[in-house]
Short mmCIF file of C-alpha atoms in Angstrom, two decimals:
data_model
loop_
_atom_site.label_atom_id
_atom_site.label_comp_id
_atom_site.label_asym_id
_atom_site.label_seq_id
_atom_site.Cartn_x
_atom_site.Cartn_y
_atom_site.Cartn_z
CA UNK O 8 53.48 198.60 -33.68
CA UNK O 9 51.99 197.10 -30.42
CA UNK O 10 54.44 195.83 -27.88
CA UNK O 11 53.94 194.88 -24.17
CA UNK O 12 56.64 194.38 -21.15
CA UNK O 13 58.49 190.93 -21.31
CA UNK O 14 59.49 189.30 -17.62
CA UNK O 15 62.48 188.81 -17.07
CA UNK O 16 62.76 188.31 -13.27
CA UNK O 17 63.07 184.77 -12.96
CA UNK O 18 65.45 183.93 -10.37
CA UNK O 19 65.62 180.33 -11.39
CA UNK O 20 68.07 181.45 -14.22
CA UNK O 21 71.66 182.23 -13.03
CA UNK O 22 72.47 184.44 -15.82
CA UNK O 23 69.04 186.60 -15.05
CA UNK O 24 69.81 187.04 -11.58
CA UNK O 25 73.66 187.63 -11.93
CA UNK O 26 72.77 190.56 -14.55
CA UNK O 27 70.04 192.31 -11.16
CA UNK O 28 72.83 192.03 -9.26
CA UNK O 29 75.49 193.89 -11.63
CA UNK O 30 74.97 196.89 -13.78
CA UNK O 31 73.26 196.16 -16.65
CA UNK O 32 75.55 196.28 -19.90
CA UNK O 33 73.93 198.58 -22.12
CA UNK O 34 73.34 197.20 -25.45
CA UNK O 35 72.30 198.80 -28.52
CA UNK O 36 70.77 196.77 -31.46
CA UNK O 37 70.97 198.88 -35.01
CA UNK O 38 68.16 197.88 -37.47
CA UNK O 39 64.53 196.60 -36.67
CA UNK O 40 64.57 193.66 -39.53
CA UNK O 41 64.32 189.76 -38.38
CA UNK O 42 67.94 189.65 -37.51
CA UNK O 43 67.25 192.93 -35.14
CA UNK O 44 64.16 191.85 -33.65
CA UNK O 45 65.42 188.24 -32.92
CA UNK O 46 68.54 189.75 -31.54
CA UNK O 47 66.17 192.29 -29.29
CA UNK O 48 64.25 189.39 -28.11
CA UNK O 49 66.74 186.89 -27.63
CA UNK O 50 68.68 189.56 -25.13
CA UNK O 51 65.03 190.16 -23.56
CA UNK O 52 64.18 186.87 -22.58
CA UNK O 53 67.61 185.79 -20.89
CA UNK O 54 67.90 188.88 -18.01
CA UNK O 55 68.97 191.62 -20.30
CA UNK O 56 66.89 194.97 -19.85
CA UNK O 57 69.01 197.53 -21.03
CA UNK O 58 68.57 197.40 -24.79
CA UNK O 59 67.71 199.40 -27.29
CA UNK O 60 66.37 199.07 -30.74
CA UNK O 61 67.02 201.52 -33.31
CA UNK O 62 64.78 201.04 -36.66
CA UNK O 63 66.59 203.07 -39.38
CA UNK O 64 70.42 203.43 -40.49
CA UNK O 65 72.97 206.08 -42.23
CA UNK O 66 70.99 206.97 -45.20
CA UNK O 67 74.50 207.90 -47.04
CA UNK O 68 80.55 201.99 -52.35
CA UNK O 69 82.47 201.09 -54.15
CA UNK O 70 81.54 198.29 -57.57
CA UNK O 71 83.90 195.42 -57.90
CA UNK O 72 83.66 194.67 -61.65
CA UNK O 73 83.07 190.96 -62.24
CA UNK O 74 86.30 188.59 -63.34
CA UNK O 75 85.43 186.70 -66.31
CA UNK O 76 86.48 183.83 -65.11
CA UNK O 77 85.13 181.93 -62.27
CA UNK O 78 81.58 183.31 -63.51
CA UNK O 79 78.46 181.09 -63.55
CA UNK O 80 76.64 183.06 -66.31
CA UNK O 81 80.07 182.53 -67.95
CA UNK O 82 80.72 179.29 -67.40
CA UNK O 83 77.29 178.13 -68.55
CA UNK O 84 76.77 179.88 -71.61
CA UNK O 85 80.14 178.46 -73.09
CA UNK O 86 79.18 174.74 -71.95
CA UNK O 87 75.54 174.81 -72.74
CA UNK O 88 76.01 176.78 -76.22
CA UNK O 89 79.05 174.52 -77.81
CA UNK O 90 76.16 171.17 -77.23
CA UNK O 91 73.32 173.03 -78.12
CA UNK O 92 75.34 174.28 -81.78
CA UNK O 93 76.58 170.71 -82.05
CA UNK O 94 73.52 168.92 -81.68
CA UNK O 95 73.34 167.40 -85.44
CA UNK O 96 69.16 166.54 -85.41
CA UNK O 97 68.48 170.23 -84.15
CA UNK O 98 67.69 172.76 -87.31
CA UNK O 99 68.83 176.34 -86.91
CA UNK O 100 65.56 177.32 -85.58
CA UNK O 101 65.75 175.29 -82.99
CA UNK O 102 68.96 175.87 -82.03
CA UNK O 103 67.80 179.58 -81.93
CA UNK O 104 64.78 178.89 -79.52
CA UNK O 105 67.20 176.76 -77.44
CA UNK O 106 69.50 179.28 -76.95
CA UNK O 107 66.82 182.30 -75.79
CA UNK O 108 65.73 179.39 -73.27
CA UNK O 109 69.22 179.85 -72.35
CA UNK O 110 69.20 183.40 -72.10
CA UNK O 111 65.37 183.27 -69.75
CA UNK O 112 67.00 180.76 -67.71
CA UNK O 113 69.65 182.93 -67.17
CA UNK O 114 67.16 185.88 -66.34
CA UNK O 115 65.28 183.62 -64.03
CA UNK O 116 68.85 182.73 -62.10
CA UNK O 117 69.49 186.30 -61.72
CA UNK O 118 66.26 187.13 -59.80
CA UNK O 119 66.57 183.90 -57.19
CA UNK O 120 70.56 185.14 -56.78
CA UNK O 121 69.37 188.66 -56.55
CA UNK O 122 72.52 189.44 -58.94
CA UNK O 123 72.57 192.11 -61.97
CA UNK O 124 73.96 188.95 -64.14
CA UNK O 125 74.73 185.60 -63.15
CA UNK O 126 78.10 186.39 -64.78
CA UNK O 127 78.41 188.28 -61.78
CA UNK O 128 77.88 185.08 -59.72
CA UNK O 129 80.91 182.78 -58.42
CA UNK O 130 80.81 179.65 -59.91
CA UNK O 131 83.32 177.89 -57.20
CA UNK O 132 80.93 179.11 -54.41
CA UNK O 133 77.70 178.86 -56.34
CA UNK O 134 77.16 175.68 -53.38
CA UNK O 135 77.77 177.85 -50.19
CA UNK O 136 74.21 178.31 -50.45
CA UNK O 137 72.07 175.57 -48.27
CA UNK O 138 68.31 175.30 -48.55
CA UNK O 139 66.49 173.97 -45.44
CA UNK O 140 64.53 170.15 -46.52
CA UNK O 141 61.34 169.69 -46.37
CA UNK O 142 57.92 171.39 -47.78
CA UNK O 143 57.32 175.22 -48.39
CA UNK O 144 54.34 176.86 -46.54
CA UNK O 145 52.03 179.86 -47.56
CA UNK O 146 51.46 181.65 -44.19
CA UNK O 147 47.75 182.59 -43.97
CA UNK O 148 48.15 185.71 -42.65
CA UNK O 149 51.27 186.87 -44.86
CA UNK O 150 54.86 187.07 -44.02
CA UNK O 151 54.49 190.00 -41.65
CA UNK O 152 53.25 187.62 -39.20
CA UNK O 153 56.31 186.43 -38.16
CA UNK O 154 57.50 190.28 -37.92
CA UNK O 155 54.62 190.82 -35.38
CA UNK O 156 55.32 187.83 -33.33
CA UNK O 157 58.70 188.49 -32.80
CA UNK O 158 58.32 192.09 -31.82
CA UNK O 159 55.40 192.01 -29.98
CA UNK O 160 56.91 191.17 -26.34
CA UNK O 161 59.51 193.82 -27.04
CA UNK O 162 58.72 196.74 -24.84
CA UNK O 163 58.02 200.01 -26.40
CA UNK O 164 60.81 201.96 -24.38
CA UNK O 165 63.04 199.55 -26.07
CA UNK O 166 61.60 200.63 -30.10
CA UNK O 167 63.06 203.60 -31.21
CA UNK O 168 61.29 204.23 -34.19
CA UNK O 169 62.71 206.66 -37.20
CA UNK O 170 66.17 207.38 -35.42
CA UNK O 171 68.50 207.36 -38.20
CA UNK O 172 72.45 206.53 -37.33
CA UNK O 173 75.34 209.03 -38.14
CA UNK O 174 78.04 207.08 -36.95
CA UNK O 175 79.18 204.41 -34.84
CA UNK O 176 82.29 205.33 -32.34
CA UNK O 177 83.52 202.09 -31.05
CA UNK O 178 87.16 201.75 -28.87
CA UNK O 179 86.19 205.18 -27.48
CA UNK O 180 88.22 206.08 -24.38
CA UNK O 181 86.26 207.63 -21.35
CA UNK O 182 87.94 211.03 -22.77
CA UNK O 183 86.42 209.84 -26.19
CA UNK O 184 83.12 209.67 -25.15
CA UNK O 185 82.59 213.09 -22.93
CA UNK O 186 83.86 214.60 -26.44
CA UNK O 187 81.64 213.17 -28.63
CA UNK O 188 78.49 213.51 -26.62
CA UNK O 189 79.55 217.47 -26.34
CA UNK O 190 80.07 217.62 -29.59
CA UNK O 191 76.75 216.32 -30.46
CA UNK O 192 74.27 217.95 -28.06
CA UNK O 193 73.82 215.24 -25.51
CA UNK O 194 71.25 217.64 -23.53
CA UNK O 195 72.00 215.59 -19.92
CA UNK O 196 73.49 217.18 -17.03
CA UNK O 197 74.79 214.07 -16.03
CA UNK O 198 78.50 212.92 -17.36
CA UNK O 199 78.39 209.82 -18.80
CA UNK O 200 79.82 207.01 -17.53
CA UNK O 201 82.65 204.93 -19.61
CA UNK O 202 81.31 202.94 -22.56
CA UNK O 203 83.57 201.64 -25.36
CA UNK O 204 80.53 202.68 -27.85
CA UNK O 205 78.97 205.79 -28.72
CA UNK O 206 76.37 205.79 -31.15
CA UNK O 207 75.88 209.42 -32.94
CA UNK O 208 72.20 209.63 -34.25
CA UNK O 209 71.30 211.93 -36.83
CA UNK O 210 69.03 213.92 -34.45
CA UNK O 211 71.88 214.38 -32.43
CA UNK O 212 71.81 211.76 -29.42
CA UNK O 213 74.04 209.90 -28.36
CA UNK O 214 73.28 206.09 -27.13
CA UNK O 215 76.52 204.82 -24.94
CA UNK O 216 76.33 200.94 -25.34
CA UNK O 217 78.85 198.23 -23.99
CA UNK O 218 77.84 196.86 -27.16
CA UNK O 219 76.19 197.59 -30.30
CA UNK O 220 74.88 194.73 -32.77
CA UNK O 221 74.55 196.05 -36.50
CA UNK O 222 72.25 194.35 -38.32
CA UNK O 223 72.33 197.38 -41.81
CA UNK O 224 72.11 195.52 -45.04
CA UNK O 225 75.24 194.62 -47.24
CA UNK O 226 74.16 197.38 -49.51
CA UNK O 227 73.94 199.91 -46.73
CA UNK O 228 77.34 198.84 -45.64
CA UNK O 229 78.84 199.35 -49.02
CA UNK O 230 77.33 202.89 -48.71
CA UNK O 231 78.42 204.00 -45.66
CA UNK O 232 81.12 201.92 -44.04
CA UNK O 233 83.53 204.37 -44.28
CA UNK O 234 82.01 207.26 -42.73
CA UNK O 235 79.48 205.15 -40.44
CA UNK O 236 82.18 203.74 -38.49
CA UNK O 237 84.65 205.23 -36.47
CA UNK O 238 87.60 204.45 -36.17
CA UNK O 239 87.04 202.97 -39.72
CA UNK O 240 86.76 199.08 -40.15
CA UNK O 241 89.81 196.57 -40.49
CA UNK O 242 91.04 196.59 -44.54
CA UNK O 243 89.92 192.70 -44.29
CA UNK O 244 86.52 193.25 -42.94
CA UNK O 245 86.22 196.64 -45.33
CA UNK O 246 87.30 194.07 -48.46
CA UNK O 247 84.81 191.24 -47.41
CA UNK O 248 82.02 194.12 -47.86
CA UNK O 249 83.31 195.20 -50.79
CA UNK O 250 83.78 191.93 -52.49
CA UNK O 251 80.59 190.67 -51.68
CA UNK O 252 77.73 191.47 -53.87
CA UNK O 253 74.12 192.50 -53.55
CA UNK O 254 71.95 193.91 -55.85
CA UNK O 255 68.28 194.56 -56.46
CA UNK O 256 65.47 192.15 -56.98
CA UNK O 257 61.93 193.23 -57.27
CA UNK O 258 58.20 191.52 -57.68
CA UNK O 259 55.63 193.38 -60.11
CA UNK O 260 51.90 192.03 -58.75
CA UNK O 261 49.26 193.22 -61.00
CA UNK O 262 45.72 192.17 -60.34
CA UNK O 263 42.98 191.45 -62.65
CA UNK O 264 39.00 191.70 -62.16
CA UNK O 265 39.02 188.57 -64.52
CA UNK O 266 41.99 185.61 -65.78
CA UNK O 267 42.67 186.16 -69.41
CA UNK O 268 44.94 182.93 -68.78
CA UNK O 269 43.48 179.42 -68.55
CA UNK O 270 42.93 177.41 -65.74
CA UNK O 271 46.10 175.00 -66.61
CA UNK O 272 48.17 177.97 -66.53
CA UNK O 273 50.70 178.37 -64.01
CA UNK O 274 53.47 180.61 -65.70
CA UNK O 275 53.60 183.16 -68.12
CA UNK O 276 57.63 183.32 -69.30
CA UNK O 277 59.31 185.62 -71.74
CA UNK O 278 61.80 183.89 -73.90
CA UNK O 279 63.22 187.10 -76.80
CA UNK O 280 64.22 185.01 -79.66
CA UNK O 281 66.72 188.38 -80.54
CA UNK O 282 68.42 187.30 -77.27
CA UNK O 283 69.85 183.86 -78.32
CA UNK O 284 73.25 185.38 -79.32
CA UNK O 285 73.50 187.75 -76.69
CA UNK O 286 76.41 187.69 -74.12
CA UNK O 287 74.84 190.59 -72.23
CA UNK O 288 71.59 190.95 -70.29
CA UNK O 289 72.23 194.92 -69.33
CA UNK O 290 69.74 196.34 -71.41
CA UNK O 291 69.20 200.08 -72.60
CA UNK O 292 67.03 202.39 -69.89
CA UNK O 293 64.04 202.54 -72.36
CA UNK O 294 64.12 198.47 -72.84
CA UNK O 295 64.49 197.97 -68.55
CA UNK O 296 61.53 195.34 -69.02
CA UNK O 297 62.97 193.05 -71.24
CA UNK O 298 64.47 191.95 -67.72
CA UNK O 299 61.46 190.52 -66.84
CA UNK O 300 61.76 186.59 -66.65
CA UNK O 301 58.15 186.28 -66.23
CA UNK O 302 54.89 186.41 -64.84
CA UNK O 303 53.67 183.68 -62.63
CA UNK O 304 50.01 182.89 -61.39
CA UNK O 305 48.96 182.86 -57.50
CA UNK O 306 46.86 180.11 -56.84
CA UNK O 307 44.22 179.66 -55.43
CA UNK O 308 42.57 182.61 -56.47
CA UNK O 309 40.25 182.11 -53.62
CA UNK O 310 42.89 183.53 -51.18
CA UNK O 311 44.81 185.95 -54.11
CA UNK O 312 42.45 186.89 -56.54
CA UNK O 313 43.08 187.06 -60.16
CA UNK O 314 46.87 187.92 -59.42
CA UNK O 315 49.76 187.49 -61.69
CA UNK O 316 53.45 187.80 -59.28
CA UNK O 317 56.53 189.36 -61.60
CA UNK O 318 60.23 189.23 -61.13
CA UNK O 319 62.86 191.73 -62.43
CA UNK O 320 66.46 192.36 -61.03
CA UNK O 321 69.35 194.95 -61.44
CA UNK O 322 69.97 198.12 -63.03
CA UNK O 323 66.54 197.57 -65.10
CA UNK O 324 64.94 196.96 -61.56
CA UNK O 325 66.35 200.36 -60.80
CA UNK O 326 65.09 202.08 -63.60
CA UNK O 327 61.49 200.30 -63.12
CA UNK O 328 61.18 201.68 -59.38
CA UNK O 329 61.96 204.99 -60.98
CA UNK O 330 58.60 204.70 -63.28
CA UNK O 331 54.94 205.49 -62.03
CA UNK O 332 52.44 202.57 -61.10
CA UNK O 333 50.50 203.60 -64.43
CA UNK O 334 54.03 203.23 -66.60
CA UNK O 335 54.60 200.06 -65.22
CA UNK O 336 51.19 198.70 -65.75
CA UNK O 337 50.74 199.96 -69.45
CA UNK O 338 54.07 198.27 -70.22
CA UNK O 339 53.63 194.90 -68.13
CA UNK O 340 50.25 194.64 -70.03
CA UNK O 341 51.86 195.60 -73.73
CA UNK O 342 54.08 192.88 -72.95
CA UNK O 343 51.59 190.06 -72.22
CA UNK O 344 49.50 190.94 -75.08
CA UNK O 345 52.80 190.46 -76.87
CA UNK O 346 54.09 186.96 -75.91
CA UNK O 347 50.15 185.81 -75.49
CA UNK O 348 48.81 187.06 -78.86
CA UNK O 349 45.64 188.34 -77.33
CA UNK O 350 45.29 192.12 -77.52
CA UNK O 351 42.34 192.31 -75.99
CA UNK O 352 43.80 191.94 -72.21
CA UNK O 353 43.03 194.71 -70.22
CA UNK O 354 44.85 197.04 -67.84
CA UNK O 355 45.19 195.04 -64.29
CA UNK O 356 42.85 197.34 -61.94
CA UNK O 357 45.60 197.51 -59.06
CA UNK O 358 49.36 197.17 -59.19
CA UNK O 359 51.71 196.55 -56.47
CA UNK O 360 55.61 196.37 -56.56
CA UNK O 361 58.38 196.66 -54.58
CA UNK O 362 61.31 198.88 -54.62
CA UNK O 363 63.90 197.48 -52.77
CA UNK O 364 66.71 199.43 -54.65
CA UNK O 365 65.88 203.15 -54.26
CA UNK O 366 64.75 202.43 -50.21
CA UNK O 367 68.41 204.47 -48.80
CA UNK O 368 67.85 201.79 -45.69
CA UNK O 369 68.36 198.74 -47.79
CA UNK O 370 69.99 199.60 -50.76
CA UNK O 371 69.51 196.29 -52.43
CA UNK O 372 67.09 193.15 -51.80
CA UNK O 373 69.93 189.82 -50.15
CA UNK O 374 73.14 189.26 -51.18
CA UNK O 375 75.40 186.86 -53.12
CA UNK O 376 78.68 185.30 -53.66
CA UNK O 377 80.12 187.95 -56.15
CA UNK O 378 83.05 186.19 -58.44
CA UNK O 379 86.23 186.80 -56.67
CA UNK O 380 84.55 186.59 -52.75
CA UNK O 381 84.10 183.57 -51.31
CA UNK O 382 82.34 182.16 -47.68
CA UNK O 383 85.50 183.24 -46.05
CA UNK O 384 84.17 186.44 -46.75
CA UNK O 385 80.93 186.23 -44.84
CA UNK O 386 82.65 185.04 -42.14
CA UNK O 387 84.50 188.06 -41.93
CA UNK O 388 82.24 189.96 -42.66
CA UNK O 389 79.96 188.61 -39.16
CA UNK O 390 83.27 188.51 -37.31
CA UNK O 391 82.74 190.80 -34.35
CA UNK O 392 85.01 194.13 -33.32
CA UNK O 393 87.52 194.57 -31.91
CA UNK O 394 89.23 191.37 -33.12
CA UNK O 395 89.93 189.00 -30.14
CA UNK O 396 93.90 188.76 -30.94
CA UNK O 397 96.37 190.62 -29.67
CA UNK O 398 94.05 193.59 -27.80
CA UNK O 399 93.22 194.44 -24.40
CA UNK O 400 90.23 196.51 -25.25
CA UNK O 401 86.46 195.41 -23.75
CA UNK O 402 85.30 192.43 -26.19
CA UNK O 403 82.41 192.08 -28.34
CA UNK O 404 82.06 196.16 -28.96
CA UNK O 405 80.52 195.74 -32.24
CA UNK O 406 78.70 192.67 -33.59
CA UNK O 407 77.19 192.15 -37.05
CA UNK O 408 74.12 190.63 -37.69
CA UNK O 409 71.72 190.04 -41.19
CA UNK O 410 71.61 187.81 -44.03
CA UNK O 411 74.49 188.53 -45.46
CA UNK O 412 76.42 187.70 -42.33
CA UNK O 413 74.85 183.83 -42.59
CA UNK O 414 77.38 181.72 -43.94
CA UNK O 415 74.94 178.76 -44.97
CA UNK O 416 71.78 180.44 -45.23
CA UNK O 417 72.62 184.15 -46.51
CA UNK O 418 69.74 185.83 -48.78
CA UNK O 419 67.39 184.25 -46.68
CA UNK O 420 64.83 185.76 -44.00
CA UNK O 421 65.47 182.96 -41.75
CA UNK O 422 69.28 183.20 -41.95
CA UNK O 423 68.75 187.06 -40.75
CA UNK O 424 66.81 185.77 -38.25
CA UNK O 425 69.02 183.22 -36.84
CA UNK O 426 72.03 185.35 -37.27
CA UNK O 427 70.60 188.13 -34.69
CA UNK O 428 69.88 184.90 -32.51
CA UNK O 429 73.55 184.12 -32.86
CA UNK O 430 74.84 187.43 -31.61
CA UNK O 431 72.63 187.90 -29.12
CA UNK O 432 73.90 184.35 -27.96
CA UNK O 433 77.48 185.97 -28.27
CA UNK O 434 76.91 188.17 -25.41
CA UNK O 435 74.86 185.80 -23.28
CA UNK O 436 77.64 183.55 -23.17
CA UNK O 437 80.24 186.44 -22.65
CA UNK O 438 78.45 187.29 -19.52
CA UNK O 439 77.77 183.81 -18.98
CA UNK O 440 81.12 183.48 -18.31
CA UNK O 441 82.30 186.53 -16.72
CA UNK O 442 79.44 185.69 -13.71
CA UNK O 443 80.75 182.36 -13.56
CA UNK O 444 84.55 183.38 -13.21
CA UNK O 445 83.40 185.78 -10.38
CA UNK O 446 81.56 183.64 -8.34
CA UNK O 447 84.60 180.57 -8.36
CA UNK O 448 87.20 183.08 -7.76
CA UNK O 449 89.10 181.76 -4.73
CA UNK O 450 89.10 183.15 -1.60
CA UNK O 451 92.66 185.38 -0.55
#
């Protein structure tokens, strides 16, 4: 990753020259995602030079079954079965297609919610979700773009690449700290000086921050949050992360040297007749790709190719990550010459896929409002440590950053991204503040 020094001498800026004249805090940003890297750079460009970005997290949950009430899968397959049963000009056959419609629609929710089952899914706070107006845009040089242009005025002393986190030691007294840095092999002659944070890496360093912003995905927080963080989290901020859900949500992209579909053709979607009854959409391990909702065409095949984009989501995402590229391409292509009729389509010549699931940084693709959390939950979740009431200790020790922490925009890349802008924001204004108190202190 290229990177190059970013000025930030400018003394027209108060809070740029307050922080040269004051010792720098030392700040510590966990994750290199959107919400890190905007965080990085938003800290960068307003004075702040002693940051560092870490790009991995604690590789090492609990499941909150779903209620059955307050369920959108729920919900909507009681409403939308009773009219289609009681429709008296439908004949049973097409009542039966209806309902498999039901049952692909259903499929189809699951993969935008990134949910196992949209019975999973809280009806009540199915709306918390906001989608920004206006047109969507295909990026001509691909999403990674924007990854490149945010991190490439972030200096290279500040990227730590592949420096996995053991644990997070925030409230630490000055005592705290000269133990845990002996305890993990600090290597410095120096004694470090007082820092509420300590965070243990897995190669044994240990960055002292004033503050640390974690931006680790919900599903890496499930994981870990009990032994990542020390002391261990609040029981309501522990709950939020527990109550929330994420789950997996992959794409299947096979290419073709030639379309076998016709030029009118902009979706390929698999509606199982032997579904229509079916409360359930967990399937058995051998049958994980009857989770596939469908196969859609990229257009314009001038900038694709022959390309055909799939989706698939939970368990049976799992279980596909765990296949080989040739497994998953045999069986994608068995089950096109199945719902086209046309046995004569060939193997795609390249497959790509994701795995969001099995990657032990992500654990999961963007979350959602599980049944029985709500977006009093994200807010928690976001809220920073220690808790402003009734403490003395230094504010703003550890902040929380990443989709999951965006109350309007969560499972979005721009709500990571705006939510690192947020908490960088948190601590310009902290110090925004403290410089200003200092400077109209009255004279004794």
């Amino acid at each position: 990753m290229q990177s190059c020094e970013i000025s930030s001498d400018s003394t027209d800026d108060p809070l740029s020259s307050a922080l040269h004249r004051h010792r720098q805090p030392r700040i510590v940003v966990i994750g290199a995602g959107l919400a890190g890297l905007a965080a990085t750079k938003t800290l960068l460009e307003n004075g702040f030079t002693n940051v560092t970005l870490t790009q991995e997290f604690f590789q090492n949950g609990k499941p909150v079954g779903a209620e059955s009430q307050n369920s959108v899968g729920i919900f909507t397959r009681d409403v939308v079965r009773k009219k289609i049963m009681l429709d008296p000009y439908d004949s049973e056959s097409t009542k039966k297609l209806k309902l498999s419609m039901l049952q692909q629609y259903l499929k189809v929710e699951s993969c935008e919610s990134s949910s196992p089952s949209m019975d999973e899914v809280s009806l009540s706070e199915f709306g918390e979700w906001t989608e920004i107006p206006g047109a969507h845009h295909v990026i001509p040089a691909g999403f990674i773009k924007v990854v490149e242009i945010l991190a490439q005025d972030i200096p290279s002393r500040v990227l730590h690449l592949s420096k996995p986190v053991r644990r997070i030691h925030w409230n630490c007294s000055s005592h705290d700290t000269e133990e845990i840095v002996d305890q993990a092999d600090h290597n410095q002659d120096q004694r470090p000086s007082p820092s509420p944070v300590c965070v243990e890496c897995e190669d044994g360093e240990c960055l002292l921050a004033d503050h640390v912003i974690v931006t680790a995905s919900l599903g890496v927080l499930k994981k870990a949050h009990e032994t990542l963080f020390s002391p261990g989290l609040p029981l309501d901020k522990a709950q939020a992360i527990q109550k929330l859900g994420i789950s997996t949500t992959d794409k299947i992209f096979l290419e073709f040297a030639e379309p076998f579909w016709s030029p009118e053709c902009n979706s390929i979607q698999f509606v199982w007749e032997d579904e229509a009854q079916l409360d359930s959409q967990a399937y058995p391990e051998e049958l994980w790709y009857r989770k596939i909702c469908s196969f859609d065409v990229l257009y314009p095949p001038e900038r694709y190719g022959h390309m055909l984009s799939g989706w698939i989501c939970g368990e049976e995402a799992l279980r596909m990550e765990r296949c080989d590229d040739e497994t998953v391409a045999e069986i994608c292509t068995e089950l096109l010459r199945q719902f086209t009729g046309n046995q004569n389509i060939p193997k795609p010549r390249r497959i790509l896929r994701s795995s969001w699931g099995s990657n032990p940084y992500i654990r999961g693709s963007y979350s959602f409002t599980r049944v029985g959390s709500s977006g009093r939950d994200v807010e928690k979740l976001a809220e920073p440590l220690p808790y402003i009431k009734n403490t003395k200790a230094p504010p703003l020790q550890v902040l929380f950053a990443g989709e999951a922490t965006h109350r309007k925009y969560y499972s979005t890349t721009h709500g990571a991204l705006l939510s690192g802008q947020k908490e960088a924001n948190r601590l310009i204004e902290l110090y925004q503040y403290s410089f200003r108190a200092e400077t109209t202190k009255p004279n004794i």
